[in-house]
């Protein structure tokens, strides 16, 4: 267990708290404030981020959701921890004049979806109590990466307790700038590279109308896409979610936080959902070197792999911020959110669940009687 905040050597930084004035303004009227047990939560900015969809939160305005929350399928520990981010310390004006009557809430709405698999369910049940905060271990007003080495005994637990707040990774602005990537930078950078590789390899056989070579190169291109899906799974499972038991090395924790841990800690940060081009190029060269020694057409294989990677990064961003209607993307959004907030040791496929099925790390989603929406 982490030390108490009184004994910690790190500055305590609590989540931002919204101050609600006595006079209700138009802005305050638009806020979605709910009561859970004895506490109040402003979930306005959480509505479109809710893993269980925005439509499952409708009807909760100024309502006491305690009874409904307790009847819903159990929320994961990570979800309960995240809930604390939206807690407000002042009593909302509409609740100050004695006991407020909560509006009627429909019974046929599930707040979160859990899987049917009994063994997985047993691992992740909880009593819907909030965890004790671990955020006193770090100072959120300072660069986070230098602080990771100081919390190594608690890092593995801390990093899997998500928050919804700004994160600064480095102190110097020029380093921090390199860690933030708008989603459009990835296709803008990689599409010309992929196009150049394809043109370079297919130009001659198309000019000579060499059908056999075109077919051969096309198969290699498809093979590259499939190779990426396997690489996506292996990296996510064995590198991004490497096992850190006991008292791991400070360097290992720092490395892990930089490449993936920060995404689980701040899963709603839109500037850290895609991989920055510079480290992606380094990884690309690292994997291309052995491939060029094994396969006769490594550039075509590389082009296919890069297209697979591009699809992965775009899908990953969309799963966090999109409102999918296509069946496969809808499934993958629910699937990926379960990986984030309930089963971080399962569901490593992001663009598809193929290798999760092969290696028996699939997440079995509950069948819902309604369609979740995020907008």
Coordinates of C-alpha atoms in Angstrom, one line a residue:
X1 CA 0.0 0.0 0.0
X2 CA 1.3 3.5 -0.7
X3 CA 2.2 5.8 2.2
X4 CA -0.2 8.3 3.5
X5 CA 0.0 11.8 2.0
X6 CA 1.3 13.2 5.3
X7 CA 4.4 10.9 5.0
X8 CA 5.0 11.3 1.3
X9 CA 7.8 13.5 0.1
X10 CA 6.0 14.5 -3.0
X11 CA 3.7 17.5 -3.3
X12 CA 0.0 16.7 -3.2
X13 CA -1.9 17.9 -6.3
X14 CA -5.6 17.2 -6.2
X15 CA -7.9 17.2 -9.2
X16 CA -9.3 20.5 -10.2
X17 CA -12.5 21.4 -8.3
X18 CA -15.3 23.5 -9.8
X19 CA -16.5 26.3 -7.6
X20 CA -20.2 26.8 -7.8
X21 CA -21.5 30.2 -6.7
X22 CA -24.6 30.8 -4.8
X23 CA -26.3 32.4 -7.8
X24 CA -26.9 29.8 -10.5
X25 CA -25.5 31.1 -13.8
X26 CA -26.4 29.9 -17.3
X27 CA -23.1 28.0 -17.4
X28 CA -23.9 26.2 -14.2
X29 CA -27.4 25.4 -15.4
X30 CA -25.8 23.5 -18.3
X31 CA -23.6 21.4 -16.0
X32 CA -24.6 17.7 -15.4
X33 CA -24.2 17.3 -11.7
X34 CA -25.1 14.0 -10.0
X35 CA -25.0 12.7 -6.5
X36 CA -23.5 9.4 -5.5
X37 CA -23.8 8.5 -1.8
X38 CA -22.8 11.6 0.0
X39 CA -20.7 13.2 -2.7
X40 CA -21.5 15.3 -5.8
X41 CA -19.9 14.9 -9.2
X42 CA -19.8 17.2 -12.2
X43 CA -19.8 14.8 -15.2
X44 CA -20.3 17.4 -17.9
X45 CA -16.9 16.9 -19.5
X46 CA -17.1 13.1 -19.0
X47 CA -20.3 12.5 -21.0
X48 CA -18.6 11.9 -24.4
X49 CA -15.8 10.0 -22.7
X50 CA -17.9 7.6 -20.8
X51 CA -16.9 4.0 -21.8
X52 CA -20.6 2.9 -21.4
X53 CA -21.8 5.6 -23.8
X54 CA -23.5 9.0 -23.4
X55 CA -27.0 7.6 -23.7
X56 CA -26.6 5.6 -20.6
X57 CA -26.0 8.8 -18.6
X58 CA -29.1 10.7 -19.9
X59 CA -31.7 11.4 -17.3
X60 CA -29.1 11.9 -14.5
X61 CA -29.2 15.7 -14.4
X62 CA -29.3 16.8 -10.8
X63 CA -30.2 13.2 -9.8
X64 CA -29.1 11.0 -7.0
X65 CA -27.7 8.0 -8.9
X66 CA -26.7 5.9 -5.9
X67 CA -29.5 3.3 -6.2
X68 CA -29.1 3.0 -10.0
X69 CA -25.3 2.8 -9.8
X70 CA -25.5 0.0 -7.2
X71 CA -28.0 -2.0 -9.4
X72 CA -25.8 -1.7 -12.5
X73 CA -23.1 -4.3 -13.3
X74 CA -20.1 -3.7 -11.0
X75 CA -17.7 -1.0 -12.2
X76 CA -14.0 -1.8 -12.3
X77 CA -11.5 -0.4 -9.9
X78 CA -10.1 1.8 -12.6
X79 CA -13.5 3.2 -13.4
X80 CA -14.2 3.9 -9.7
X81 CA -10.8 5.6 -9.4
X82 CA -11.5 7.8 -12.5
X83 CA -14.9 8.9 -10.9
X84 CA -13.0 10.8 -8.3
X85 CA -11.7 13.2 -11.0
X86 CA -15.2 14.7 -11.3
X87 CA -16.0 15.1 -7.6
X88 CA -16.9 18.6 -6.5
X89 CA -16.5 19.8 -2.9
X90 CA -19.2 22.4 -2.8
X91 CA -22.9 21.5 -2.6
X92 CA -24.7 22.6 -5.8
X93 CA -27.3 25.3 -5.3
X94 CA -30.2 23.1 -6.3
X95 CA -29.3 20.7 -3.5
X96 CA -28.9 23.2 -0.7
X97 CA -32.5 23.6 0.3
X98 CA -33.0 20.4 2.1
X99 CA -33.4 17.0 0.5
X100 CA -33.9 17.0 -3.2
X101 CA -36.2 14.6 -5.0
X102 CA -34.3 12.6 -7.6
X103 CA -35.9 12.3 -11.0
X104 CA -37.2 9.0 -12.1
X105 CA -34.6 6.9 -13.8
X106 CA -35.3 4.2 -16.3
X107 CA -34.5 0.7 -15.1
X108 CA -33.6 -0.8 -18.5
X109 CA -30.3 1.1 -18.9
X110 CA -27.0 -0.4 -18.0
X111 CA -24.3 2.1 -17.0
X112 CA -21.3 0.0 -18.0
X113 CA -20.9 -3.2 -19.9
X114 CA -19.1 -6.1 -18.5
X115 CA -18.2 -9.4 -20.1
X116 CA -20.0 -12.7 -19.7
X117 CA -16.9 -14.7 -19.0
X118 CA -17.2 -16.0 -15.4
X119 CA -13.5 -16.3 -14.7
X120 CA -12.8 -12.8 -15.9
X121 CA -15.7 -11.4 -14.0
X122 CA -14.5 -12.9 -10.7
X123 CA -11.1 -11.2 -11.1
X124 CA -12.6 -7.7 -11.6
X125 CA -15.6 -7.4 -9.4
X126 CA -15.8 -4.8 -6.7
X127 CA -18.1 -3.3 -4.2
X128 CA -18.5 0.0 -6.0
X129 CA -16.4 1.8 -3.4
X130 CA -13.9 4.5 -4.4
X131 CA -10.2 3.7 -4.1
X132 CA -7.9 5.8 -1.9
X133 CA -6.2 8.3 -4.2
X134 CA -2.6 7.7 -5.0
X135 CA -2.1 11.0 -6.7
X136 CA -0.3 12.4 -3.7
X137 CA 2.7 10.4 -4.9
X138 CA 3.4 12.9 -7.7
X139 CA 3.2 16.6 -8.4
X140 CA 0.9 17.1 -11.4
X141 CA 2.0 20.7 -11.8
X142 CA 5.5 19.5 -12.6
X143 CA 7.0 17.3 -15.4
X144 CA 6.0 13.8 -14.8
X145 CA 8.7 11.7 -16.3
X146 CA 11.5 12.7 -13.8
X147 CA 9.1 11.7 -11.0
X148 CA 8.5 8.2 -12.1
X149 CA 11.8 6.9 -10.7
X150 CA 10.7 8.0 -7.2
X151 CA 7.5 6.0 -7.2
X152 CA 8.8 2.6 -8.5
X153 CA 7.4 0.5 -5.6
X154 CA 3.9 1.8 -6.4
X155 CA 4.3 2.5 -10.1
X156 CA 2.5 -0.6 -11.5
X157 CA -0.6 0.1 -9.4
X158 CA -0.5 3.9 -9.9
X159 CA -0.2 3.8 -13.6
X160 CA -3.3 1.7 -14.0
X161 CA -5.5 4.1 -12.1
X162 CA -6.7 6.5 -14.7
X163 CA -7.2 10.3 -14.3
X164 CA -8.7 13.0 -16.5
X165 CA -6.3 15.9 -16.3
X166 CA -3.4 17.6 -18.2
X167 CA -0.1 15.7 -18.2
X168 CA 3.3 17.3 -18.8
X169 CA 5.9 14.7 -19.6
X170 CA 9.1 16.8 -19.9
X171 CA 10.1 20.1 -18.4
X172 CA 11.7 21.8 -21.4
X173 CA 9.1 23.0 -23.9
X174 CA 11.0 21.7 -26.9
X175 CA 11.0 18.2 -25.5
X176 CA 7.4 18.4 -24.4
X177 CA 6.4 19.5 -27.9
X178 CA 7.8 16.3 -29.4
X179 CA 5.5 14.2 -27.2
X180 CA 2.3 15.7 -28.5
X181 CA 1.0 14.7 -31.8
X182 CA -2.3 15.7 -33.5
X183 CA -3.9 12.7 -35.2
X184 CA -3.6 14.2 -38.7
X185 CA 0.2 14.4 -38.5
X186 CA 0.5 10.6 -38.8
X187 CA -1.3 10.2 -42.2
X188 CA 0.3 13.4 -43.4
X189 CA 3.8 11.9 -42.7
X190 CA 3.3 8.3 -43.6
X191 CA 1.0 8.4 -46.6
X192 CA 3.8 9.9 -48.8
X193 CA 6.3 7.4 -47.5
X194 CA 4.0 4.4 -48.3
X195 CA 3.1 5.9 -51.7
X196 CA 6.7 6.3 -52.6
X197 CA 7.6 2.7 -51.6
X198 CA 4.7 1.3 -53.6
X199 CA 5.5 3.4 -56.6
X200 CA 9.1 2.4 -56.5
X201 CA 8.4 -1.3 -56.3
X202 CA 5.4 -1.5 -58.7
X203 CA 6.4 0.9 -61.4
X204 CA 8.6 -1.4 -63.4
X205 CA 6.3 -4.5 -63.4
X206 CA 3.3 -2.4 -64.4
X207 CA 5.3 -0.8 -67.2
X208 CA 6.4 -4.2 -68.4
X209 CA 2.9 -5.7 -67.8
X210 CA 4.6 -8.4 -65.7
X211 CA 1.4 -10.0 -64.2
X212 CA 3.4 -12.6 -62.3
X213 CA 5.6 -10.1 -60.6
X214 CA 2.7 -7.8 -59.8
X215 CA 0.8 -10.7 -58.2
X216 CA 4.0 -11.7 -56.3
X217 CA 4.5 -8.1 -55.0
X218 CA 0.8 -7.8 -54.1
X219 CA 1.0 -10.9 -52.0
X220 CA 4.0 -9.5 -50.2
X221 CA 2.1 -6.3 -49.6
X222 CA -0.8 -8.1 -48.0
X223 CA 1.7 -10.2 -46.0
X224 CA 3.1 -6.9 -44.7
X225 CA -0.3 -5.8 -43.4
X226 CA -0.8 -9.2 -41.7
X227 CA 2.7 -9.0 -40.2
X228 CA 1.9 -5.6 -38.7
X229 CA -1.2 -7.0 -37.0
X230 CA 1.0 -9.7 -35.3
X231 CA 3.6 -7.0 -34.4
X232 CA 0.8 -4.8 -33.0
X233 CA -0.2 -7.6 -30.7
X234 CA 3.3 -8.6 -29.6
X235 CA 4.4 -5.1 -28.9
X236 CA 1.2 -4.3 -27.0
X237 CA 1.2 -7.4 -24.9
X238 CA 4.9 -8.0 -24.2
X239 CA 6.4 -4.5 -24.4
X240 CA 3.7 -2.0 -23.6
X241 CA 2.3 -4.3 -20.9
X242 CA 5.5 -5.8 -19.7
X243 CA 5.3 -7.5 -16.3
X244 CA 6.8 -5.4 -13.5
X245 CA 6.7 -7.3 -10.3
X246 CA 8.4 -6.6 -7.0
X247 CA 10.4 -3.5 -7.0
X248 CA 11.2 -2.8 -10.7
X249 CA 14.1 -0.7 -12.0
X250 CA 13.4 3.1 -12.0
X251 CA 14.7 3.1 -15.6
X252 CA 12.3 0.4 -16.6
X253 CA 9.3 2.2 -15.1
X254 CA 10.4 5.5 -16.7
X255 CA 10.7 3.7 -20.1
X256 CA 7.4 2.0 -19.7
X257 CA 5.6 5.2 -18.8
X258 CA 7.1 7.1 -21.7
X259 CA 6.1 4.5 -24.3
X260 CA 2.6 3.4 -23.0
X261 CA 2.0 3.9 -19.3
X262 CA 1.1 7.6 -19.8
X263 CA -1.7 6.5 -22.2
X264 CA -3.3 4.3 -19.5
X265 CA -2.8 7.0 -16.9
X266 CA -4.4 9.8 -19.0
X267 CA -6.5 7.8 -21.6
X268 CA -8.5 10.9 -22.7
X269 CA -5.5 13.0 -23.8
X270 CA -6.2 13.6 -27.5
X271 CA -2.6 14.7 -28.2
X272 CA -1.1 11.4 -27.0
X273 CA -3.3 8.8 -28.8
X274 CA -1.1 8.4 -31.9
X275 CA 2.6 7.6 -32.1
X276 CA 4.9 10.5 -32.9
X277 CA 6.7 10.1 -36.3
X278 CA 10.2 10.4 -35.0
X279 CA 10.2 7.4 -32.6
X280 CA 8.1 5.6 -35.2
X281 CA 10.8 6.0 -37.8
X282 CA 13.4 4.7 -35.4
X283 CA 11.3 1.6 -34.7
X284 CA 10.7 1.2 -38.4
X285 CA 14.4 1.1 -39.1
X286 CA 14.9 -1.3 -36.2
X287 CA 12.5 -3.9 -37.6
X288 CA 13.3 -3.3 -41.3
X289 CA 16.9 -4.3 -41.0
X290 CA 16.3 -8.0 -40.1
X291 CA 13.4 -8.2 -42.6
X292 CA 15.7 -7.0 -45.4
X293 CA 18.0 -9.9 -44.7
X294 CA 15.2 -12.5 -44.7
X295 CA 12.7 -11.5 -47.4
X296 CA 13.5 -10.9 -51.0
X297 CA 11.1 -7.9 -51.4
X298 CA 11.5 -6.1 -48.0
X299 CA 10.3 -2.7 -49.3
X300 CA 7.0 -4.0 -50.4
X301 CA 6.7 -5.8 -47.1
X302 CA 7.6 -2.6 -45.3
X303 CA 4.9 -0.6 -47.3
X304 CA 2.2 -3.1 -46.3
X305 CA 3.4 -3.0 -42.7
X306 CA 3.3 0.8 -42.6
X307 CA -0.2 0.8 -44.1
X308 CA -1.2 -1.6 -41.3
X309 CA 0.4 0.6 -38.7
X310 CA -1.3 3.7 -40.2
X311 CA -4.7 2.0 -40.0
X312 CA -3.9 0.9 -36.4
X313 CA -3.1 4.5 -35.3
X314 CA -6.1 6.0 -37.0
X315 CA -8.4 3.3 -35.6
X316 CA -6.9 3.8 -32.1
X317 CA -7.7 7.5 -32.2
X318 CA -11.2 6.9 -33.5
X319 CA -11.9 4.3 -30.8
X320 CA -11.2 7.0 -28.2
X321 CA -13.0 9.9 -29.8
X322 CA -15.3 8.6 -32.4
X323 CA -18.9 7.5 -32.4
X324 CA -18.8 4.3 -34.5
X325 CA -21.8 3.0 -36.3
X326 CA -20.1 0.3 -38.3
X327 CA -20.4 -3.0 -36.5
X328 CA -16.7 -3.9 -36.4
X329 CA -15.6 -0.4 -35.1
X330 CA -18.4 -0.4 -32.6
X331 CA -17.3 -3.7 -31.3
X332 CA -13.6 -2.6 -31.2
X333 CA -14.5 0.6 -29.2
X334 CA -16.3 -1.4 -26.5
X335 CA -13.5 -4.0 -26.6
X336 CA -10.7 -1.4 -26.3
X337 CA -12.5 0.5 -23.5
X338 CA -12.8 -2.8 -21.6
X339 CA -9.0 -3.2 -22.0
X340 CA -8.5 0.3 -20.6
X341 CA -10.8 0.2 -17.6
X342 CA -11.5 -3.4 -16.7
X343 CA -9.1 -5.9 -18.2
X344 CA -5.7 -4.4 -18.8
X345 CA -4.2 -7.9 -18.9
X346 CA -6.4 -8.9 -21.9
X347 CA -7.6 -7.5 -25.2
X348 CA -4.3 -6.4 -26.7
X349 CA -5.6 -6.1 -30.2
X350 CA -6.5 -2.5 -31.1
X351 CA -7.2 -2.6 -34.9
X352 CA -8.7 -6.2 -34.7
X353 CA -9.0 -9.0 -32.1
X354 CA -7.5 -11.7 -34.4
X355 CA -4.4 -12.5 -32.3
X356 CA -6.3 -12.2 -29.0
X357 CA -8.4 -15.1 -30.3
X358 CA -5.3 -17.0 -31.4
X359 CA -3.4 -16.6 -28.1
X360 CA -6.5 -16.8 -25.8
X361 CA -6.4 -13.2 -24.5
X362 CA -9.8 -12.2 -25.8
X363 CA -12.3 -10.1 -23.8
X364 CA -15.9 -11.5 -23.9
X365 CA -18.3 -8.5 -24.1
X366 CA -21.7 -8.6 -22.6
X367 CA -24.6 -8.6 -25.1
X368 CA -26.5 -5.3 -24.7
X369 CA -30.2 -4.7 -25.4
X370 CA -29.5 -1.3 -26.8
X371 CA -26.9 0.5 -28.9
X372 CA -24.3 2.6 -27.1
X373 CA -23.6 6.1 -28.4
X374 CA -20.8 8.5 -27.7
X375 CA -22.3 11.7 -29.3

